[in-house]
Short mmCIF file of C-alpha atoms in Angstrom, two decimals:
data_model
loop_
_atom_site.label_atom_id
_atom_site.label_comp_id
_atom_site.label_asym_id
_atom_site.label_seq_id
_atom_site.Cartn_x
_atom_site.Cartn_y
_atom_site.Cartn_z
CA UNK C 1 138.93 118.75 106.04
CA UNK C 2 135.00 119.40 105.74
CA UNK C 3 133.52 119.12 109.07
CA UNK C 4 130.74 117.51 106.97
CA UNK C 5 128.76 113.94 107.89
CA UNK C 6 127.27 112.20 105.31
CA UNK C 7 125.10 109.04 106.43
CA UNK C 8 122.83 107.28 103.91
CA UNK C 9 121.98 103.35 104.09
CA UNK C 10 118.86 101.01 102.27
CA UNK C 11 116.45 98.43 103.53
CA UNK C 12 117.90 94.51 103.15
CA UNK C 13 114.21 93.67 101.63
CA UNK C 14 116.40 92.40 98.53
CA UNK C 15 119.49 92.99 96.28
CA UNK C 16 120.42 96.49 95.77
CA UNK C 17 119.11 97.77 91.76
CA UNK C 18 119.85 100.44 89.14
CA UNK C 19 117.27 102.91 90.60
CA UNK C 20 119.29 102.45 93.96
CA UNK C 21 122.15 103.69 91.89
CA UNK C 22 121.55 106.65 90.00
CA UNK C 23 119.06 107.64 92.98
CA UNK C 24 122.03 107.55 96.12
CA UNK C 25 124.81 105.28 96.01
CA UNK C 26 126.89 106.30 93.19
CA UNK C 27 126.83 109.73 94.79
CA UNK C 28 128.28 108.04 98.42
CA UNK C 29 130.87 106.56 95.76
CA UNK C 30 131.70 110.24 94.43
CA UNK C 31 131.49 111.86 98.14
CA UNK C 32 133.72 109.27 99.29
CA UNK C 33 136.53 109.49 96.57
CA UNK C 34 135.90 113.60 97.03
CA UNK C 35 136.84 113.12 100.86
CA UNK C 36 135.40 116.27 101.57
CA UNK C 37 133.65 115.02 104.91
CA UNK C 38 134.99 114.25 108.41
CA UNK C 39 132.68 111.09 108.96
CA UNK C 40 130.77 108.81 106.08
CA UNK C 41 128.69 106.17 107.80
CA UNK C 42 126.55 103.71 105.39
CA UNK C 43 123.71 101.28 107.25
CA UNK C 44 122.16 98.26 106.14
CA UNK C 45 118.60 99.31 107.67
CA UNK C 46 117.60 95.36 108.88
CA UNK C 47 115.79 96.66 111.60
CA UNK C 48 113.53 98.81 109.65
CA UNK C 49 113.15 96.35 107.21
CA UNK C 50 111.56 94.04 109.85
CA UNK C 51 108.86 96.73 110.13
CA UNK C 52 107.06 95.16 107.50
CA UNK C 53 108.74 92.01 106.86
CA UNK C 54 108.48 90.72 110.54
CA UNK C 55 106.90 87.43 109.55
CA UNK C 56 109.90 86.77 107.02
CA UNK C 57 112.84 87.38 109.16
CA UNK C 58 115.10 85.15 107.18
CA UNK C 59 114.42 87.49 104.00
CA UNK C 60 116.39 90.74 105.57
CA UNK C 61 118.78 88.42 107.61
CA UNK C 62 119.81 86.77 103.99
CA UNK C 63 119.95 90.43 102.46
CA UNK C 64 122.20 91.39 104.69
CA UNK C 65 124.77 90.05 102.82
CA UNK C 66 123.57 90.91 99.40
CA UNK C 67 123.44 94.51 100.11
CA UNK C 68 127.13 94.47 101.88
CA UNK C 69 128.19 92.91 98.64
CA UNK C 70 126.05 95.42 96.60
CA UNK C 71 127.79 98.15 98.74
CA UNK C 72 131.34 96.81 98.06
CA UNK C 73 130.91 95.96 94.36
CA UNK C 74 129.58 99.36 93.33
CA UNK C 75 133.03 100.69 95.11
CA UNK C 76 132.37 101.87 98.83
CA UNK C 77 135.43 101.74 100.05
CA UNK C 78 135.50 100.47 104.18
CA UNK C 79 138.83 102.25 104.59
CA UNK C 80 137.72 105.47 104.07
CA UNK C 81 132.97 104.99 105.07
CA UNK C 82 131.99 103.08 108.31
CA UNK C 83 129.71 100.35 106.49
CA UNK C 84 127.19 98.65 109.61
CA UNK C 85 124.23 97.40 110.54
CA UNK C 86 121.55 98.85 112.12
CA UNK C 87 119.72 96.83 114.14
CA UNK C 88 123.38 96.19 115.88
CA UNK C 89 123.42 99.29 117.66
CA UNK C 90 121.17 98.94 120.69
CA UNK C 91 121.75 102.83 121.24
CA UNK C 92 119.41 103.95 118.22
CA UNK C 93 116.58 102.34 119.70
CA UNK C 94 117.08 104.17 122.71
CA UNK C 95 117.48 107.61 121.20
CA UNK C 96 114.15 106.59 118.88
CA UNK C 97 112.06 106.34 122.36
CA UNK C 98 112.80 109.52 123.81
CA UNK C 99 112.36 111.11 120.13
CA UNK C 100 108.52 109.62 120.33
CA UNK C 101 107.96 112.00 122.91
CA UNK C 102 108.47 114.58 120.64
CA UNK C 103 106.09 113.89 117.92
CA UNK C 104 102.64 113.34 117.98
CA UNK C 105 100.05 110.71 116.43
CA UNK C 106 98.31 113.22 114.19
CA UNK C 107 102.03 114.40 112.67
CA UNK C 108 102.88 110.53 111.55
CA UNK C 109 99.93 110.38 110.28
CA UNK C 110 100.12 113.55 107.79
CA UNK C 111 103.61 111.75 107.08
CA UNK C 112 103.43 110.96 103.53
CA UNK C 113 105.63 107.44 103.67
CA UNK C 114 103.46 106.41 106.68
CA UNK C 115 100.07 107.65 104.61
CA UNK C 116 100.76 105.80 101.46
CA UNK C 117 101.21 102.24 103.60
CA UNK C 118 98.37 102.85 105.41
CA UNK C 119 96.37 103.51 102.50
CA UNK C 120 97.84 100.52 100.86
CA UNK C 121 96.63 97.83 103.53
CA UNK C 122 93.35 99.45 102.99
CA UNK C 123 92.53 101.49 106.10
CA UNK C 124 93.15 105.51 106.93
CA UNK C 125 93.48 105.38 110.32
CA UNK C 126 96.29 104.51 112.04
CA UNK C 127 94.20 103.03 115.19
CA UNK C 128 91.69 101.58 113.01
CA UNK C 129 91.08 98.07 115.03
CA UNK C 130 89.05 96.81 112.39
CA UNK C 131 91.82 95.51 110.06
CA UNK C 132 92.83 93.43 113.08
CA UNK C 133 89.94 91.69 113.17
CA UNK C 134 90.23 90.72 109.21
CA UNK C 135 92.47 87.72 108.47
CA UNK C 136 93.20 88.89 104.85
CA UNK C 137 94.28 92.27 106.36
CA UNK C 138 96.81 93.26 108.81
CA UNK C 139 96.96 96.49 110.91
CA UNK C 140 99.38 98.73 110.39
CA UNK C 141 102.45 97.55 112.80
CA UNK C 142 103.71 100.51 115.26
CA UNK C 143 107.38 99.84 114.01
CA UNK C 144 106.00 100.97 110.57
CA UNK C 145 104.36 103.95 111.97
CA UNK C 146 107.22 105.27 114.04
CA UNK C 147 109.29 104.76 111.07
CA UNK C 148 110.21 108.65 110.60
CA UNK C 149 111.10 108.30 114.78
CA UNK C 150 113.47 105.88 114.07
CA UNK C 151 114.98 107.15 110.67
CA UNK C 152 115.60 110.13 112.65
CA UNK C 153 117.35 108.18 115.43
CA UNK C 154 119.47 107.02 112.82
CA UNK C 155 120.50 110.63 111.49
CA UNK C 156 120.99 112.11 114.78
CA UNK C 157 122.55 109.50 116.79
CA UNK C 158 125.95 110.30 113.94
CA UNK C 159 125.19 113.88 114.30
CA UNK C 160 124.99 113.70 110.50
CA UNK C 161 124.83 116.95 108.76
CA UNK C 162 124.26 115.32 105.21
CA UNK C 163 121.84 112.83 103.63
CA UNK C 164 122.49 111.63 100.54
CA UNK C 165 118.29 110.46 99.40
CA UNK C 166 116.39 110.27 96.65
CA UNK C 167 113.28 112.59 96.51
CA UNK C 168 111.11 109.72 98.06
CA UNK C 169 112.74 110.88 101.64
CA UNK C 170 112.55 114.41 101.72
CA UNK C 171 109.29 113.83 104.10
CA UNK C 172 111.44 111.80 106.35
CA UNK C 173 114.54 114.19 106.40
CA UNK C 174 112.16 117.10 107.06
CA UNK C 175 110.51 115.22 110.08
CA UNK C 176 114.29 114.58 111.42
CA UNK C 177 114.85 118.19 111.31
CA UNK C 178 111.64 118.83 113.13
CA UNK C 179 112.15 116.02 115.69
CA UNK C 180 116.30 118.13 116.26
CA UNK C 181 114.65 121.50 116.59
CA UNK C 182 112.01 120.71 119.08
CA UNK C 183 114.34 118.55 121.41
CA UNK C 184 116.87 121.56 121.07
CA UNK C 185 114.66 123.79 122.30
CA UNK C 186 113.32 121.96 125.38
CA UNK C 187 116.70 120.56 126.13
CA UNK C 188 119.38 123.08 124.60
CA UNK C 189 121.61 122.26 121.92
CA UNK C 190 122.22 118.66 121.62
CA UNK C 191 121.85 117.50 118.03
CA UNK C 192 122.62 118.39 114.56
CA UNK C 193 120.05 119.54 111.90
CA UNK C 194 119.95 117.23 108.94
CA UNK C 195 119.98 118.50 105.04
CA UNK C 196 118.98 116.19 102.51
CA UNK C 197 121.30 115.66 99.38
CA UNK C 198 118.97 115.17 96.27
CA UNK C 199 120.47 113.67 92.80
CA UNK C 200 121.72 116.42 90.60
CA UNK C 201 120.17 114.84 87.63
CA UNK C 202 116.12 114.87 88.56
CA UNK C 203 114.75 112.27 86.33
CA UNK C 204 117.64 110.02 89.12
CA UNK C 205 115.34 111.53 91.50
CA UNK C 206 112.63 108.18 91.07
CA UNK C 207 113.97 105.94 88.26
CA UNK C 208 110.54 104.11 86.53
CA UNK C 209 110.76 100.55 86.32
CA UNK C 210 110.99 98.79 83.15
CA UNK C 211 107.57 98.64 83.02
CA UNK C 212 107.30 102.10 82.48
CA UNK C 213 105.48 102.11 85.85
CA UNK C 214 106.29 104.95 88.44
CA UNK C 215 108.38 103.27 91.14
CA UNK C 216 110.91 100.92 90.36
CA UNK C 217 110.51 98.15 92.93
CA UNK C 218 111.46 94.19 93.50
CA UNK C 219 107.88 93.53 94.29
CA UNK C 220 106.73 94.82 91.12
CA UNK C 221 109.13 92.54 89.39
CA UNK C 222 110.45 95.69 86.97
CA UNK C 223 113.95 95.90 88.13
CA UNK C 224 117.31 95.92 86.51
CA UNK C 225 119.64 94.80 89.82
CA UNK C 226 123.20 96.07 90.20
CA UNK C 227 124.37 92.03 90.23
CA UNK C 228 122.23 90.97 87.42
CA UNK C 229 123.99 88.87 84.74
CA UNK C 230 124.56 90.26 81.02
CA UNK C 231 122.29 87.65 79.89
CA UNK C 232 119.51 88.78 82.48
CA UNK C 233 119.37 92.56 81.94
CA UNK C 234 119.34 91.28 77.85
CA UNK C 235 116.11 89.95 78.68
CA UNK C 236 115.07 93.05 80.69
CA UNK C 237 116.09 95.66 78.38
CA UNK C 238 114.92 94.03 75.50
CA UNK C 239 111.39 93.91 77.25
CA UNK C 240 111.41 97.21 78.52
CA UNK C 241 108.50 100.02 77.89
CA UNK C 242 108.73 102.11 75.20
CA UNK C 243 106.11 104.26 73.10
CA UNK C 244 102.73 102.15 72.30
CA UNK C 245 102.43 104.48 69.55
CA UNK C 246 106.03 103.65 67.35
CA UNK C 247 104.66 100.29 65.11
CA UNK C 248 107.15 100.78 62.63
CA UNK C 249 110.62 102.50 62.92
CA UNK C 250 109.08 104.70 60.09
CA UNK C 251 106.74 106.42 62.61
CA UNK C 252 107.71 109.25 64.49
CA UNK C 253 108.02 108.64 68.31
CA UNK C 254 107.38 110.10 71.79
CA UNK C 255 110.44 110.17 74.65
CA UNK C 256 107.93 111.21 77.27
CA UNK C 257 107.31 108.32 79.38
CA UNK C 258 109.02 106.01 77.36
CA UNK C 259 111.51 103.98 79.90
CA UNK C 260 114.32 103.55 77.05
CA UNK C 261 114.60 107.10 76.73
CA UNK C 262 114.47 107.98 80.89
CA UNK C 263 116.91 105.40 81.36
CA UNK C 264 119.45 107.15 78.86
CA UNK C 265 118.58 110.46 80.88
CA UNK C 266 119.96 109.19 83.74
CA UNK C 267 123.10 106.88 82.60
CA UNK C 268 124.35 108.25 78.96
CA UNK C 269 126.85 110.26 78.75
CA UNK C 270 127.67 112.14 75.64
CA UNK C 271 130.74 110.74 75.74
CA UNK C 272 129.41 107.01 75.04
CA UNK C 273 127.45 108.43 71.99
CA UNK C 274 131.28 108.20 70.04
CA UNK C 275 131.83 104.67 71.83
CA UNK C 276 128.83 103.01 71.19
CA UNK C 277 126.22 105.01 68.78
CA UNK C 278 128.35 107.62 66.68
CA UNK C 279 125.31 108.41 64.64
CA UNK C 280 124.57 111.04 67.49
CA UNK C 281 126.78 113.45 69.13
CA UNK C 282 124.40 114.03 72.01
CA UNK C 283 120.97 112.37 73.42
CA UNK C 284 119.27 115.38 72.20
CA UNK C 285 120.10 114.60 68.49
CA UNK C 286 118.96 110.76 69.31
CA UNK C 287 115.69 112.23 70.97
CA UNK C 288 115.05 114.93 67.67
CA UNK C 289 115.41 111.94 65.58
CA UNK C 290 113.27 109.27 67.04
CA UNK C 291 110.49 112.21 67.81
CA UNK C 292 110.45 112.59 63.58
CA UNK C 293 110.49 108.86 63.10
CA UNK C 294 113.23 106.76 61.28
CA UNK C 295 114.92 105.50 64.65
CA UNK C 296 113.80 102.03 66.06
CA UNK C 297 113.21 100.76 69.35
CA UNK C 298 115.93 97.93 69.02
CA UNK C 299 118.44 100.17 68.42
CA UNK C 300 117.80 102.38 71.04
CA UNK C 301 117.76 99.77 73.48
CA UNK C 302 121.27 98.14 72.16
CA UNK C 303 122.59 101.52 73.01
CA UNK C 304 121.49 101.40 76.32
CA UNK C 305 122.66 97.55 77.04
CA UNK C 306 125.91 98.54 76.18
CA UNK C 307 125.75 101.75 78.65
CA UNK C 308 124.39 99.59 81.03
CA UNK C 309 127.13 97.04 80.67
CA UNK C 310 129.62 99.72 80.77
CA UNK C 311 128.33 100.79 84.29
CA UNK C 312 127.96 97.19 85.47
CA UNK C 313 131.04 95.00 84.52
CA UNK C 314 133.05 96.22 87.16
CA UNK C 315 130.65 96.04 89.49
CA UNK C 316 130.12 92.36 88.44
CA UNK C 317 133.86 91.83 88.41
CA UNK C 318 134.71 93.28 92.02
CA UNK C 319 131.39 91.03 93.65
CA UNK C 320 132.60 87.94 92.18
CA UNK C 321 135.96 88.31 94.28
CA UNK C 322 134.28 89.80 97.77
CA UNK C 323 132.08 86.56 97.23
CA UNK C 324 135.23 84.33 97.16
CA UNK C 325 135.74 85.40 100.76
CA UNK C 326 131.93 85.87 103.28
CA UNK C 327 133.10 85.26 106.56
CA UNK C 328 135.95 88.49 105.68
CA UNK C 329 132.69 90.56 104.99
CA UNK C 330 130.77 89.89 107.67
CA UNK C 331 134.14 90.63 110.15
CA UNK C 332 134.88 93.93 108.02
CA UNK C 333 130.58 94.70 109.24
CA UNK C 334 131.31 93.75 112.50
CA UNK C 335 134.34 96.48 112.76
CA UNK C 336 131.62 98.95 111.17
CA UNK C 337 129.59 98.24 114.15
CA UNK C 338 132.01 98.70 116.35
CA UNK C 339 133.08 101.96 115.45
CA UNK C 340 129.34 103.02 114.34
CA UNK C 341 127.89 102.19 118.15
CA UNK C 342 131.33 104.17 119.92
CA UNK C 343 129.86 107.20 117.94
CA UNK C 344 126.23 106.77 119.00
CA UNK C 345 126.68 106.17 122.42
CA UNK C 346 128.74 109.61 122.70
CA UNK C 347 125.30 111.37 121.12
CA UNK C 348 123.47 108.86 123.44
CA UNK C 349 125.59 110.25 126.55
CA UNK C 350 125.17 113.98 126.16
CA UNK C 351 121.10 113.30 125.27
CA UNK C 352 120.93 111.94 128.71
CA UNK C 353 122.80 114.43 130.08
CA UNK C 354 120.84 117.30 128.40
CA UNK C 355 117.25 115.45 129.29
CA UNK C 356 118.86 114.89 132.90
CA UNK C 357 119.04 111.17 132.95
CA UNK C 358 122.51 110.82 133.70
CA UNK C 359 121.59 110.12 137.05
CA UNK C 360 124.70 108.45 138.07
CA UNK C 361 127.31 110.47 136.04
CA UNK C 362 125.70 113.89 137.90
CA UNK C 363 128.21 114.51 140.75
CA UNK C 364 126.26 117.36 141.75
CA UNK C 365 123.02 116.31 141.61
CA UNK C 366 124.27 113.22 144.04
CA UNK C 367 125.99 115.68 146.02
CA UNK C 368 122.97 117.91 146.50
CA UNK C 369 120.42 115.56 147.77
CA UNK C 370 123.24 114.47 149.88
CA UNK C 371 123.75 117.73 151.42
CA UNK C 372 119.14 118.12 151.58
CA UNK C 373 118.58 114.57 153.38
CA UNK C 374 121.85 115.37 155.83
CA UNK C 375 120.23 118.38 157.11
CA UNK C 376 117.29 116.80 157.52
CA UNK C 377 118.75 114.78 160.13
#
């Protein structure tokens, strides 16, 4: 077996959706049916989502549970992945204070996930008091800042070689790495380096929303979620972005930027073209036609509902019978915690030991100021 160790995990700031999907978790569904790893832990990240939720605690505590279920339905198997939650294993927020000795200010600053939120709540400087002053603004929490720290805590504390991410987390993974190789070489080899595992497909890399807006995200209201009903995605497909330009199905279209079409990138297969749409034998044929004109929107977007479906009735179908039965989720989370925090606190143990902490466990260093005060005497 691969001495691999895959950990991934997502914020509980809501249910799990589609972008989610194509971006990590259905490739922790195909490493964990591969089984080419010796250790697959999956987090619910509640206690990074409190970074910037910490005034709406009962948001991530309720999405705790959504995103277990989310987990479950798309087929994580907890037989075969350690499925836990974060903010249950006291040791990672150990391990993420002796990592902030390793960073500086100036370095989470340049960080471009900590960057983007502080330019967001409208200030560029991390220790700009000014916003605290503002009641319509709020500074920039130091949870949110340290985020990297911590993410890195969470990597390095299940000495995980692999990170299954979408492209949005490269600047994280590479400030893990950085964090491993400067303890390592004040301390000596303690922890593992990190490598990121991108989606194969790129345009998975950062799904649009339906809006045809950049980012998929639940704040934005442009999501398609992974437990939305048949008749709710309807609704969203059917509304979905296309090309401004196509007024009649006579006019010839662009695929650029056109959500319909970026969606079928990353979930057709050519397979469902003889399932669903045997017009086509392949997207490109689809593409070459609506780029002449002749092919309408509507159509185009029935062919994606029913790929969507396709992808989404089972998951439907397998949440509906986890949700027959909570209280045997949250105890199957609460064994994931168990055997999550027994691996962490090994890490935890020989990071004390290599920073010389392990004051109690060090016979020798007992024994020697034993053997300096006794001759003293």
């Amino acid at each position: 077996m691969s001495e691999k160790v895959i950990l991934t995990g997502d914020r509980p700031t809501g249910r799990l959706h589609i972008g989610h999907y194509v971006g990590s978790l259905r490739r922790r569904v195909e490493l964990q049916n591969a089984g080419d790893f010796r250790k697959m832990f999956v987090f619910i990240a509640d206690a990074q989502a409190l970074t910037d939720n910490i005034d709406n605690p009962e948001k991530v505590r309720q999405n705790v549970i959504e995103v277990a279920l989310d987990y479950l339905a798309a087929g994580l198997d907890p037989q075969k992945v350690t499925l836990f939650i974060q903010s249950q294993i006291p040791e990672l927020c150990e391990l993420s204070f002796y990592f902030m000795d390793m960073v500086s200010v100036a370095r989470l600053q340049r960080n471009p996930t900590v960057k983007n939120e502080m330019i967001l709540r409208g200030f560029h400087n991390a220790t700009d008091e000014s916003a605290e002053a503002d009641d319509n603004r709020r500074g920039l929490p130091v949870g949110f800042f340290t985020y990297p720290i911590s993410q890195a805590a969470d990597i390095t504390a299940f000495k995980a070689t692999t990170v299954p991410a979408g492209a949005d987390q490269k600047p994280m993974i590479e400030q893990a790495v950085e964090i491993v190789r400067r303890f390592n070489s004040i301390y000596g080899e303690t922890l593992v380096e990190p490598q990121i595992m991108l989606p194969e497909n790129s345009v998975c890399m950062r799904l649009p929303g339906t809006d045809g807006k950049a980012k998929m995200s639940k704040s934005l209201g442009n999501c398609i979620y992974l437990s939305e009903t048949p008749e709710e995605m309807h609704r969203k497909v059917f509304s979905m972005y296309t090309d401004p330009l196509h007024l009649n199905v006579s006019d010839p279209g662009h695929v650029e930027g056109n959500a319909v079409f970026t969606y079928l990138d990353a979930f057709c297969k050519d397979e469902d073209f003889a399932l669903y749409l045997p017009d086509y034998a392949c997207l490109d044929e689809m593409k070459e036609h609506y780029m002449r004109g002749g092919l309408g929107d509507v159509k185009c977007k029935k062919f994606l509902e029913k790929i969507l479906n396709a992808i989404l009735d089972p998951m439907r179908a397998r949440r509906a019978e986890y949700e027959k039965d909570i209280p045997a989720i949250y105890d199957m989370l609460r064994k994931g915690c168990e055997d999550a925090r027994e691996t962490a606190a090994q890490t935890l143990s020989e990071v004390r030991r290599a920073m010389k902490i392990n004051y109690f466990e060090d016979m020798d260093l007992i024994r020697e100021q034993s053997e300096k005060y006794s001759k003293s005497l």
